[in-house]
Short mmCIF file of C-alpha atoms in Angstrom, two decimals:
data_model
loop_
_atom_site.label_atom_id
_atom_site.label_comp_id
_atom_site.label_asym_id
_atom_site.label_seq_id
_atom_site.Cartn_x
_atom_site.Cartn_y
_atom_site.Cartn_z
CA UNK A 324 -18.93 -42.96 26.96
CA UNK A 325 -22.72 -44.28 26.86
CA UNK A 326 -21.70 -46.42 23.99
CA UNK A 327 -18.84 -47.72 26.37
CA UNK A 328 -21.69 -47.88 29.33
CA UNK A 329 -24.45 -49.75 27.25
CA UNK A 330 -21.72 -52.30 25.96
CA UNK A 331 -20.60 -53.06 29.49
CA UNK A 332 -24.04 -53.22 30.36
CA UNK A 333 -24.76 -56.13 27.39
CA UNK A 334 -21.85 -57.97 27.99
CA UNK A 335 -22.88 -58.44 31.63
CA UNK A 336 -26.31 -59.53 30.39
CA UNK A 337 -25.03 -61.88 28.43
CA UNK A 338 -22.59 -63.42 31.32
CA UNK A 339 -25.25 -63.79 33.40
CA UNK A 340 -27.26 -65.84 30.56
CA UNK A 341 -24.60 -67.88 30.06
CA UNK A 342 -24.08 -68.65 33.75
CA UNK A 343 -27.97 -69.56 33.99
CA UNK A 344 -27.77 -71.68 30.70
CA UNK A 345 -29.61 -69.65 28.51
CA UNK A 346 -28.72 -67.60 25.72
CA UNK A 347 -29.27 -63.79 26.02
CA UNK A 348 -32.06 -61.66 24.14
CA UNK A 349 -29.41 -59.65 22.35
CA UNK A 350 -27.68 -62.99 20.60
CA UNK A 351 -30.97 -64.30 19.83
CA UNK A 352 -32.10 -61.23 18.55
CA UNK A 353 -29.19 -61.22 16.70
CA UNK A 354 -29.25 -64.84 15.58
CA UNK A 355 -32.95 -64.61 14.71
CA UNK A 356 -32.13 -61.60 12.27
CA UNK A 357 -29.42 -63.08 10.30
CA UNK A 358 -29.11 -67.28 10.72
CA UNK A 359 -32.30 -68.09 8.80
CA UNK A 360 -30.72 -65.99 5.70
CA UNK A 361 -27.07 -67.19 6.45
CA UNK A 362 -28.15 -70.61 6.09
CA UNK A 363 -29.11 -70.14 3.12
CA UNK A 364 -26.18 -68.56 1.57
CA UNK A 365 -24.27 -71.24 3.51
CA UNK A 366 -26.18 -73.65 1.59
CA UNK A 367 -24.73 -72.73 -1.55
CA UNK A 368 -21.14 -72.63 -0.56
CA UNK A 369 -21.57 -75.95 1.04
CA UNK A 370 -23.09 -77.36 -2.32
CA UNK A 371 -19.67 -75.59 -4.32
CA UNK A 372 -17.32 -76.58 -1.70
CA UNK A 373 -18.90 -80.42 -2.15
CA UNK A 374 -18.86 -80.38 -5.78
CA UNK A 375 -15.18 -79.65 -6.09
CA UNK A 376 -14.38 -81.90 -3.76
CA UNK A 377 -16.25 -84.83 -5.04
CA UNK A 378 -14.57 -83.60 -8.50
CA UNK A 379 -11.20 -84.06 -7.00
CA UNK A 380 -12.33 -87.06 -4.90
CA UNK A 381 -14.28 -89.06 -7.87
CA UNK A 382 -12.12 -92.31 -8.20
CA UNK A 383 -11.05 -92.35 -4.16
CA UNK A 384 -14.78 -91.62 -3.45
CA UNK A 385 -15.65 -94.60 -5.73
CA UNK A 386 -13.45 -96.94 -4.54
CA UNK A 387 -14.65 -96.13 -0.84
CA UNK A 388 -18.19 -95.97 -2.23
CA UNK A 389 -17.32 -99.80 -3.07
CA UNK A 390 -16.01 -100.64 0.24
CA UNK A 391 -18.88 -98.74 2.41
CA UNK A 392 -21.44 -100.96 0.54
CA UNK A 393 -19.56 -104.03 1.58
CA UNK A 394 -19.41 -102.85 4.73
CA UNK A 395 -22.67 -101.36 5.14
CA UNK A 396 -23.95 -105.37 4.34
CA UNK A 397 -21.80 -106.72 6.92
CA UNK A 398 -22.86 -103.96 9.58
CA UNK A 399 -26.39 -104.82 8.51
CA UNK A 400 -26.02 -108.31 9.80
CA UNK A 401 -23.93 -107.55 12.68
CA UNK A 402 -27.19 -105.01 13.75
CA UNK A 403 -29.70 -107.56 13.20
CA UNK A 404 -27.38 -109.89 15.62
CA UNK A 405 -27.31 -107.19 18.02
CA UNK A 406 -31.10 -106.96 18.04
CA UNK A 407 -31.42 -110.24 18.61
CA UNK A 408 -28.94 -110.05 21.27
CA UNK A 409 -30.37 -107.05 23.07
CA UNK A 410 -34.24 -108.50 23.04
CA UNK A 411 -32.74 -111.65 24.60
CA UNK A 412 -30.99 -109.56 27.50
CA UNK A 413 -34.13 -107.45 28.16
CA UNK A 414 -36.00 -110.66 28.63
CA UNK A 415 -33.55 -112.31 30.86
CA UNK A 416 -33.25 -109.19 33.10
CA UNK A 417 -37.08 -109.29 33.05
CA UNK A 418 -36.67 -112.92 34.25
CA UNK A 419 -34.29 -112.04 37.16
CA UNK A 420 -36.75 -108.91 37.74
CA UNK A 421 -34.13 -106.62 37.21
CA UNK A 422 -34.06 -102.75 35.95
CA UNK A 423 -33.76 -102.43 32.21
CA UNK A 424 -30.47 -100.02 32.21
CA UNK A 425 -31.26 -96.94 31.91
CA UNK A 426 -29.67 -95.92 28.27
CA UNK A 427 -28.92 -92.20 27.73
CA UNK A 428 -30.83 -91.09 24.93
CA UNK A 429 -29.83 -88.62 22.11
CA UNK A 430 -30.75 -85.88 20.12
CA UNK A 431 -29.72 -85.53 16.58
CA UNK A 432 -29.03 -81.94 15.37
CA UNK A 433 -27.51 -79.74 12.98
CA UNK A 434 -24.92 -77.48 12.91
CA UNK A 435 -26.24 -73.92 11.90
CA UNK A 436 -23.33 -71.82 12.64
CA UNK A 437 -20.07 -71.56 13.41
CA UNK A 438 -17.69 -69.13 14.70
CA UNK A 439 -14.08 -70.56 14.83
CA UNK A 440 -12.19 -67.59 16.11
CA UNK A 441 -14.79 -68.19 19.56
CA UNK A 442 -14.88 -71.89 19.23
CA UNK A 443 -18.35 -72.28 19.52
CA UNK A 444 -20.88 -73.97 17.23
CA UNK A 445 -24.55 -73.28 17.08
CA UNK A 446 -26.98 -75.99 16.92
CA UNK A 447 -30.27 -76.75 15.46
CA UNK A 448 -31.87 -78.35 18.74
CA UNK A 449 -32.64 -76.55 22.55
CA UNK A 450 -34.75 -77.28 25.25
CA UNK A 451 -37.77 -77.91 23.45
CA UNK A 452 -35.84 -81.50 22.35
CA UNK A 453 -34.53 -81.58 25.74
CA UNK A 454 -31.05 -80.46 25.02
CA UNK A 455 -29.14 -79.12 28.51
CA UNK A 456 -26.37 -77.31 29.36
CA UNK A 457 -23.08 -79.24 29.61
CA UNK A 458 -23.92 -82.31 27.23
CA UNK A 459 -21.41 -83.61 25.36
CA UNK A 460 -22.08 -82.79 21.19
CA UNK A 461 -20.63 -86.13 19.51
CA UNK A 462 -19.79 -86.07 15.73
CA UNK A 463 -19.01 -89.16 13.33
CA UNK A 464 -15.13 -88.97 14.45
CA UNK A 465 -15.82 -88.38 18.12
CA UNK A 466 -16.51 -85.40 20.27
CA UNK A 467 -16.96 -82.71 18.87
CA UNK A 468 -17.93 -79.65 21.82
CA UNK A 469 -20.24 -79.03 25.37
CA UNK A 470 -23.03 -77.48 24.91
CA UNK A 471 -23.24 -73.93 26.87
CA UNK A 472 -26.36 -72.33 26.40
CA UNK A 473 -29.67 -73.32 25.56
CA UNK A 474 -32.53 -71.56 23.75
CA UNK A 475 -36.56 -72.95 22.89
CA UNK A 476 -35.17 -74.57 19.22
CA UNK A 477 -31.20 -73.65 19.19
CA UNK A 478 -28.37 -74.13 21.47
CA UNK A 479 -24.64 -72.77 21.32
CA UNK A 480 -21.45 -75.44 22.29
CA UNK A 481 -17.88 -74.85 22.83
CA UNK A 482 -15.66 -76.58 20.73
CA UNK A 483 -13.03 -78.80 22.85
CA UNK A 484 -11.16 -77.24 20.95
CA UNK A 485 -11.39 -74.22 22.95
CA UNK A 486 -9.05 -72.89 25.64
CA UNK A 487 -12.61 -72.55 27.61
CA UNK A 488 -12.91 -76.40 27.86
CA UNK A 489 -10.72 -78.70 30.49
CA UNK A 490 -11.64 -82.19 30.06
CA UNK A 491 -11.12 -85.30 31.98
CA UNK A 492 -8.94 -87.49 29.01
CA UNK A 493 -7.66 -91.03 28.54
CA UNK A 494 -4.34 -92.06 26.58
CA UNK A 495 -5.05 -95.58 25.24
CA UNK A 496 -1.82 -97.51 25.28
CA UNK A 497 -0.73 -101.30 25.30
CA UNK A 498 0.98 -100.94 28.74
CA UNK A 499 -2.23 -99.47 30.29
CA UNK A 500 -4.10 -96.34 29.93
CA UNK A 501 -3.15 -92.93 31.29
CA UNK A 502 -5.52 -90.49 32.44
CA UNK A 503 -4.80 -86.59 31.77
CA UNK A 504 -6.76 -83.07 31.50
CA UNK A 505 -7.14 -82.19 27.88
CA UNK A 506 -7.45 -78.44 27.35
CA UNK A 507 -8.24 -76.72 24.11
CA UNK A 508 -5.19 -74.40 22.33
CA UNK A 509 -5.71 -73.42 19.15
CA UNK A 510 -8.26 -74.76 16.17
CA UNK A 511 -5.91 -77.09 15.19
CA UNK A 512 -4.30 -78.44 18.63
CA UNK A 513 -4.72 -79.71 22.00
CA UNK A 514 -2.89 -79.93 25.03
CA UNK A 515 -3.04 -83.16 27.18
CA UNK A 516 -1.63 -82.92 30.78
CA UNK A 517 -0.68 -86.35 32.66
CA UNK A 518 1.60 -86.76 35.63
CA UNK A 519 5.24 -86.51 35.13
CA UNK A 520 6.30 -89.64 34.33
CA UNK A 521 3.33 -91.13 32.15
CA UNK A 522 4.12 -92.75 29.61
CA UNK A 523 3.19 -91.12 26.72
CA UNK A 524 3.98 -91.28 22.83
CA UNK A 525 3.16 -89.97 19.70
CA UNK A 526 0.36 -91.36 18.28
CA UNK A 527 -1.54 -92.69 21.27
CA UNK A 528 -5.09 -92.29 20.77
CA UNK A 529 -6.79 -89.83 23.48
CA UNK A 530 -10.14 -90.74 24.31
CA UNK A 531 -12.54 -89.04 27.43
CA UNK A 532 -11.84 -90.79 30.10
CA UNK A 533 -15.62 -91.47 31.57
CA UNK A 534 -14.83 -89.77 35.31
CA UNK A 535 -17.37 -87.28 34.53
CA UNK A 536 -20.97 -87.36 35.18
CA UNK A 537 -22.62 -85.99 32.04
CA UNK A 538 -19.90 -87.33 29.37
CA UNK A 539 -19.13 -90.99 28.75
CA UNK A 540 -15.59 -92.37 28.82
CA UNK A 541 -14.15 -93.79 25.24
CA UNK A 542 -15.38 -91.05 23.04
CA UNK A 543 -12.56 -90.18 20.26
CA UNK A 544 -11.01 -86.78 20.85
CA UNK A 545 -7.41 -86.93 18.72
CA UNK A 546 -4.13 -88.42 18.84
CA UNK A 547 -1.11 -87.27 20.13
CA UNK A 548 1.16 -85.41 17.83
CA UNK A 549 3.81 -84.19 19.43
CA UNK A 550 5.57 -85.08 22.95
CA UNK A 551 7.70 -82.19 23.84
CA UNK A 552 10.14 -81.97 27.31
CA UNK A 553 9.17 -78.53 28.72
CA UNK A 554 11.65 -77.98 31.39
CA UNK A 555 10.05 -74.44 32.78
CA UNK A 556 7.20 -75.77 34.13
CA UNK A 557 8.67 -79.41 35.19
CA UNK A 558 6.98 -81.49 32.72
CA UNK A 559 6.28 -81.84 29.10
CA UNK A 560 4.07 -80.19 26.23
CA UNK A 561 2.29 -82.72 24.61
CA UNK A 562 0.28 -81.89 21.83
CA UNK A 563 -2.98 -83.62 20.35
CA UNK A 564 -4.74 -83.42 16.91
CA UNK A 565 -8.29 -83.20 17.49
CA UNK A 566 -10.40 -85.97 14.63
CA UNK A 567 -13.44 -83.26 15.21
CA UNK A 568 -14.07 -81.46 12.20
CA UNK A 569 -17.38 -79.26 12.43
CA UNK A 570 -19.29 -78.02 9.04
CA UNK A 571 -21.85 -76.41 8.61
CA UNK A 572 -24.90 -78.28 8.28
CA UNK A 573 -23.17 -81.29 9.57
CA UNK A 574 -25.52 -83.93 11.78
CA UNK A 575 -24.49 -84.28 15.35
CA UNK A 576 -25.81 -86.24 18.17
CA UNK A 577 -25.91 -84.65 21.66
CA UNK A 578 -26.10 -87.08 24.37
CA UNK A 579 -28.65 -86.65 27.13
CA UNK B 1388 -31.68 -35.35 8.27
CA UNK B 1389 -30.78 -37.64 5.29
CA UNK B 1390 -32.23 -40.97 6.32
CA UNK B 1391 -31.00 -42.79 2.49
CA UNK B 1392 -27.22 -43.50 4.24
CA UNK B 1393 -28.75 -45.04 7.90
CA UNK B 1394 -30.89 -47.28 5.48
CA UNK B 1395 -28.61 -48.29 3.31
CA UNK B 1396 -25.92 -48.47 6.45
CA UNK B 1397 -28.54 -50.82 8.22
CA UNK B 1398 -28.90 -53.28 4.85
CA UNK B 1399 -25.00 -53.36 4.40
CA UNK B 1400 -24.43 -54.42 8.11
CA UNK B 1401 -27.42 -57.07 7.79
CA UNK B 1402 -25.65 -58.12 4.48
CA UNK B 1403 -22.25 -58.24 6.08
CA UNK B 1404 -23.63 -60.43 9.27
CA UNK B 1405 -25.11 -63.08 6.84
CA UNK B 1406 -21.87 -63.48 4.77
CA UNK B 1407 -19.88 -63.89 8.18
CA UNK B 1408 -22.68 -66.47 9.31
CA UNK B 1409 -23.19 -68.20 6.03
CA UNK B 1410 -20.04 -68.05 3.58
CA UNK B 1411 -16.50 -66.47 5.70
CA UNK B 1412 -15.77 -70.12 7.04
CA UNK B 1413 -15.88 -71.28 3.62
CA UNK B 1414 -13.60 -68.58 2.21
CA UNK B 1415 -10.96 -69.12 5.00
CA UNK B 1416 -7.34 -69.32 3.79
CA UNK B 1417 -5.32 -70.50 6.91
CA UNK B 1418 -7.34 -69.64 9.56
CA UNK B 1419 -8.02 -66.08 8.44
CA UNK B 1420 -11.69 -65.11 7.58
CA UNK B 1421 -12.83 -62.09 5.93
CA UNK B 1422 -14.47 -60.12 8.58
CA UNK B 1423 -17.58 -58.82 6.54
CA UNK B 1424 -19.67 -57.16 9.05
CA UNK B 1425 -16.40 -55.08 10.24
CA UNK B 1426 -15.01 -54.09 7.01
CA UNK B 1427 -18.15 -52.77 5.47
CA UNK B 1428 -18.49 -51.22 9.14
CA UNK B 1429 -15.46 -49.27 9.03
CA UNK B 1430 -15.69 -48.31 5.41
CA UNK B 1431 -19.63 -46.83 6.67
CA UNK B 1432 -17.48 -44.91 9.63
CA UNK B 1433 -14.76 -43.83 6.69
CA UNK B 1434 -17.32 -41.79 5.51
CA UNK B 1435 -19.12 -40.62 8.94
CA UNK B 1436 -18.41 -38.23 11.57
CA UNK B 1437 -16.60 -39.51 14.64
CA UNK B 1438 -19.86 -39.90 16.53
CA UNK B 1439 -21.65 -42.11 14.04
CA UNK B 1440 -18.21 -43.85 13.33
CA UNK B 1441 -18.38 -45.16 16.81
CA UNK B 1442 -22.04 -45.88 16.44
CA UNK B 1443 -21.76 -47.80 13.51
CA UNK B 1444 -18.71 -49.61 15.63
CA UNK B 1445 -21.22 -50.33 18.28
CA UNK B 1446 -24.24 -51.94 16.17
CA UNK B 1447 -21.61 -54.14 14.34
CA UNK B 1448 -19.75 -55.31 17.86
CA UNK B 1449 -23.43 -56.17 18.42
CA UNK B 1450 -23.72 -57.83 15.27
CA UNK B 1451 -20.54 -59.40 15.92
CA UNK B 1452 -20.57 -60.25 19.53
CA UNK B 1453 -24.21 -61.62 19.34
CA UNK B 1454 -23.42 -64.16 16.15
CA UNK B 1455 -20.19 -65.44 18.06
CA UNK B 1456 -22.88 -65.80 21.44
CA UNK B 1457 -19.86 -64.72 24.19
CA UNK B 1458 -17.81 -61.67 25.00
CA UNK B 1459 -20.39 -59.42 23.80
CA UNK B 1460 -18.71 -56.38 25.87
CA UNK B 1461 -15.14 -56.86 24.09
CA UNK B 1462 -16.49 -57.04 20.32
CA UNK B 1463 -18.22 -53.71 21.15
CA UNK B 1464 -16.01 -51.92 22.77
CA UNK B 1465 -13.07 -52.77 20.10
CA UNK B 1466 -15.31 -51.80 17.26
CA UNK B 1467 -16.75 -48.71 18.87
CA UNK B 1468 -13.08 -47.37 20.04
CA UNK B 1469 -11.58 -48.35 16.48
CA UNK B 1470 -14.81 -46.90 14.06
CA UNK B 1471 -14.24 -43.53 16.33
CA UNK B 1472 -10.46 -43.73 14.68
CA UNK B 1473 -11.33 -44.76 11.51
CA UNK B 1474 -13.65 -41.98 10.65
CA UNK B 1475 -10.67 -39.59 12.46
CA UNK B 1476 -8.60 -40.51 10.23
CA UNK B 1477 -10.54 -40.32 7.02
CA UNK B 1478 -11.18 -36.99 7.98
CA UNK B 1479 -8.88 -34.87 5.70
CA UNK B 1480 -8.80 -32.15 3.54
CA UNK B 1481 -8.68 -34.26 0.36
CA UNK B 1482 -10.92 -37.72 0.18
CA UNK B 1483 -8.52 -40.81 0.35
CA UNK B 1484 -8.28 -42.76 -2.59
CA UNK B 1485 -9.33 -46.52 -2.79
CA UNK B 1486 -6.12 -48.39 -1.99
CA UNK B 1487 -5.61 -45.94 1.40
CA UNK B 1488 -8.86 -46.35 2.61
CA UNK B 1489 -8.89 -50.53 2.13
CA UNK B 1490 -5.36 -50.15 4.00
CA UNK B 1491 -6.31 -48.28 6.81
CA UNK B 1492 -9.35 -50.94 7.32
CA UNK B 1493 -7.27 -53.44 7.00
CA UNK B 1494 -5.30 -51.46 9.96
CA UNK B 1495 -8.49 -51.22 11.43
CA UNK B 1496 -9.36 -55.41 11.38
CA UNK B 1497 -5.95 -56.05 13.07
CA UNK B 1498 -6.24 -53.31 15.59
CA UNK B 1499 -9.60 -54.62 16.53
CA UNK B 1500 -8.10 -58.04 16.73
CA UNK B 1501 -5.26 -56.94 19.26
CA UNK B 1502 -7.71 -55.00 21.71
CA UNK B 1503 -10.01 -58.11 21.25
CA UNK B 1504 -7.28 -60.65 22.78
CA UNK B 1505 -5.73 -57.57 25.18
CA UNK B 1506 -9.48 -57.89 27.10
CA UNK B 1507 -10.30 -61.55 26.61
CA UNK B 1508 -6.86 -63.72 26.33
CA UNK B 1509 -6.91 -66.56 23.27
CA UNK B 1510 -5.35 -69.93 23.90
CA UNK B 1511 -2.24 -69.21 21.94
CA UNK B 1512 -1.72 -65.80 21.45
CA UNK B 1513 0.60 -66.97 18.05
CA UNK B 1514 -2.10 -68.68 16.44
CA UNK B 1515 -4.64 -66.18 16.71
CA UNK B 1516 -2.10 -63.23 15.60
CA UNK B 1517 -1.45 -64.92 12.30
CA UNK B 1518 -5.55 -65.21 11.59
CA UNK B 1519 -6.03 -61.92 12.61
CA UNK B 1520 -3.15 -60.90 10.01
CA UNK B 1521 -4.48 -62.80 7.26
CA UNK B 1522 -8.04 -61.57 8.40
CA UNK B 1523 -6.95 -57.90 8.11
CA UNK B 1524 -4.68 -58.62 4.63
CA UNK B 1525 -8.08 -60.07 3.38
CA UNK B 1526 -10.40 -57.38 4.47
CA UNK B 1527 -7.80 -54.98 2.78
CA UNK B 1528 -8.93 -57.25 -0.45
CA UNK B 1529 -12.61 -56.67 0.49
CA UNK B 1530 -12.40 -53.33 1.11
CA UNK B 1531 -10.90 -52.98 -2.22
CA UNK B 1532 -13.21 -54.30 -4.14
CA UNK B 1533 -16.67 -52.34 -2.58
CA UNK B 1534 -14.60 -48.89 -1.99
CA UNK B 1535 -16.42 -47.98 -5.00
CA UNK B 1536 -20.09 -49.08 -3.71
CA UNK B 1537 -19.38 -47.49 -0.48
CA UNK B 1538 -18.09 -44.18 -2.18
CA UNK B 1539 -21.28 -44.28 -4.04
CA UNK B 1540 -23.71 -45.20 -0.98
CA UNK B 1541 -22.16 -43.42 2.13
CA UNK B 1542 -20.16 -40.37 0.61
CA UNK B 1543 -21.94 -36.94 2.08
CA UNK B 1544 -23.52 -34.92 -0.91
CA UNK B 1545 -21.46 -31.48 -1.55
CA UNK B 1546 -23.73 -28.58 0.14
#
């Protein structure tokens, strides 16, 4: 019964961190304990898990490895033009004596844990680097989760692949776009609600759809994968693929 | 008091936290993970009276809760109410043998699983049933294999 007691005791605790941003003593206590070791181990089952790949991979890997560097040249010269491009519009705005746009800045991190069954991700950045509660985490295929709670040097996210997150989402289509609530299901699937009559097909690209104030609109989140009619509750199920996929030790950027 | 099982219990639970942290996502088999920290839990509590069964459950629903940073209160509670059971039911006459014990952990994992979503619902309750089945079918594996070690490290000495 005190063991019953002291857990409903922690788990309040922790609630009320996570309603105030922060992460509570007990997880960090935790954390501190085991992450530094974890990563470590991690570490080596990353390095396994990438050598058999790139053993199975080796001729697609070269042939992209071929491709990247002619792209990477091209994107070189396509930067250097957008230098040139963006120094010319700072000094004509400074000519009309305009504000320079204030551009959201980012953090890089890295991903030092994650628990799937939760959805959530720890990262390797907190306050200290200015991260905040409720900025979006963006990976190299999109977005990725919203960060929760916030610690000196570590934060925690929830995947949007979590039931916890409801996000404002865009369907990109020829016809127009249609705007939707994407909510998290399971890992593998999410659930994109639009008005009844939307137009809506498989494969349409979902993107966020920019209404909110802390996450910009046209970030990737997945692609629709399934359109099914769902008579019961007057509309339709339509299920999206999420292009996130978190690793350990992956780089992410969180947007400030 | 014989302090040699609470240090060794204390090293296998920090043991079983890192390998959850650091290498379970990487040995996931469609969806289901081996639960480390729970498994060598239970197989501590197989060997415990109820009392420290359930205490062992608590430290590793800390453990647990505290890694995944939310519903700290539900991975207690399920791992203090099911290490209780455990070591109730490895209390018999006659010592279980290996293959028993891993499949009554394995019992355990999925048990812990179902109060888990009873208390905090899961997106789709399908989805997460299957990983917690392959979870618990894998920690029957784990158990398995360290039943010896934890014979060896947690057994009470005859009087």
């Amino acid at each position: 019964m005190i063991l019953f007691v002291f857990a409903l005791f922690l788990g309040f605790f922790q609630n009320a961190a996570h309603r105030s941003g922060r992460i509570d003593p007990v997880s960090r206590a935790v954390q501190a304990l085991v992450v530094p070791s974890a990563t470590g181990v991690a570490g080596v089952f990353q390095n396994i898990a990438d050598f058999g790949q790139g053993i199975k991979q080796a001729p697609e890997l070269k042939r992209e490895a071929e491709e990247l560097r002619g792209k990477v040249s091209s994107l070189e010269n396509e930067l250097i033009q957008a230098d040139m491009e963006r120094t010319e519009l700072r000094e004509l705005k400074e000519l009309l004596d305009l504000p320079t746009a204030a551009g959201r800045s980012s953090v890089v991190a890295r991903i030092v844990g994650i628990d799937p069954y939760r959805g959530r991700i720890t990262l390797s950045s907190g306050s200290a680097q200015g991260v905040k509660p409720r900025l979006p985490v963006i990976g190299p295929e999109g977005l990725v989760a919203i960060v929760e709670a916030v610690d000196e040097n570590r934060s925690q996210a929830v995947l949007i692949t979590s039931p916890e997150v409801k996000l404002g989402a865009r369907a990109l289509r020829e016809d127009g776009p249609v705007d939707g609530i994407i909510t998290g299901n399971t890992p593998n699937t999410l659930e994109f609600e639009v008005v009844r009559n939307a137009p809506i097909e498989v494969g349409d690209k979902i993107v966020t759809s920019g209404l909110s104030e802390v996450i910009p609109g046209g970030l990737m989140i997945g692609e629709v994968i399934e359109v099914t009619p769902a008579p019961e509750i007057g509309s339709r199920l339509i299920k999206v693929f999420p292009k996130l996929s978190p690793s350990f030790s992956q780089e992410v950027i969180i947007l400030k | 008091m014989n302090w040699k099982p609470v240090v060794w219990g204390v090293i296998v639970l920090w043991l079983g936290a890192v390998l959850d942290f650091g290498a379970a996502p990487y040995l996931s088999i469609k969806g289901g993970l081996f639960a480390f920290t729970l498994t060598f839990a239970y197989l501590i509590a197989a060997y415990s009276r109820p009392a420290a069964g359930a205490l062992v459950g608590f430290f590793a629903g800390v453990i647990s809760g505290g890694l995944a940073g939310g519903g700290l209160a539900v991975h207690i509670i399920s791992a203090v109410v099911i290490g209780f059971m455990v070591s109730k039911v490895a209390r018999q006459p006659e010592e279980l043998a290996a293959l028993p014990t891993a499949g009554m952990i394995g019992a355990a994992l999925f048990m812990t699983s179902l109060i888990r979503v009873f208390i905090l619902p899961a997106g789709s309750i399908g989805a997460y049933l299957i990983a917690a089945g392959l979870s618990a079918l894998m920690s029957v594996l784990l158990a398995f294999a360290v039943y010896p070690l934890a014979r060896t490290l947690f057994q009470p000495k005859e009087a």
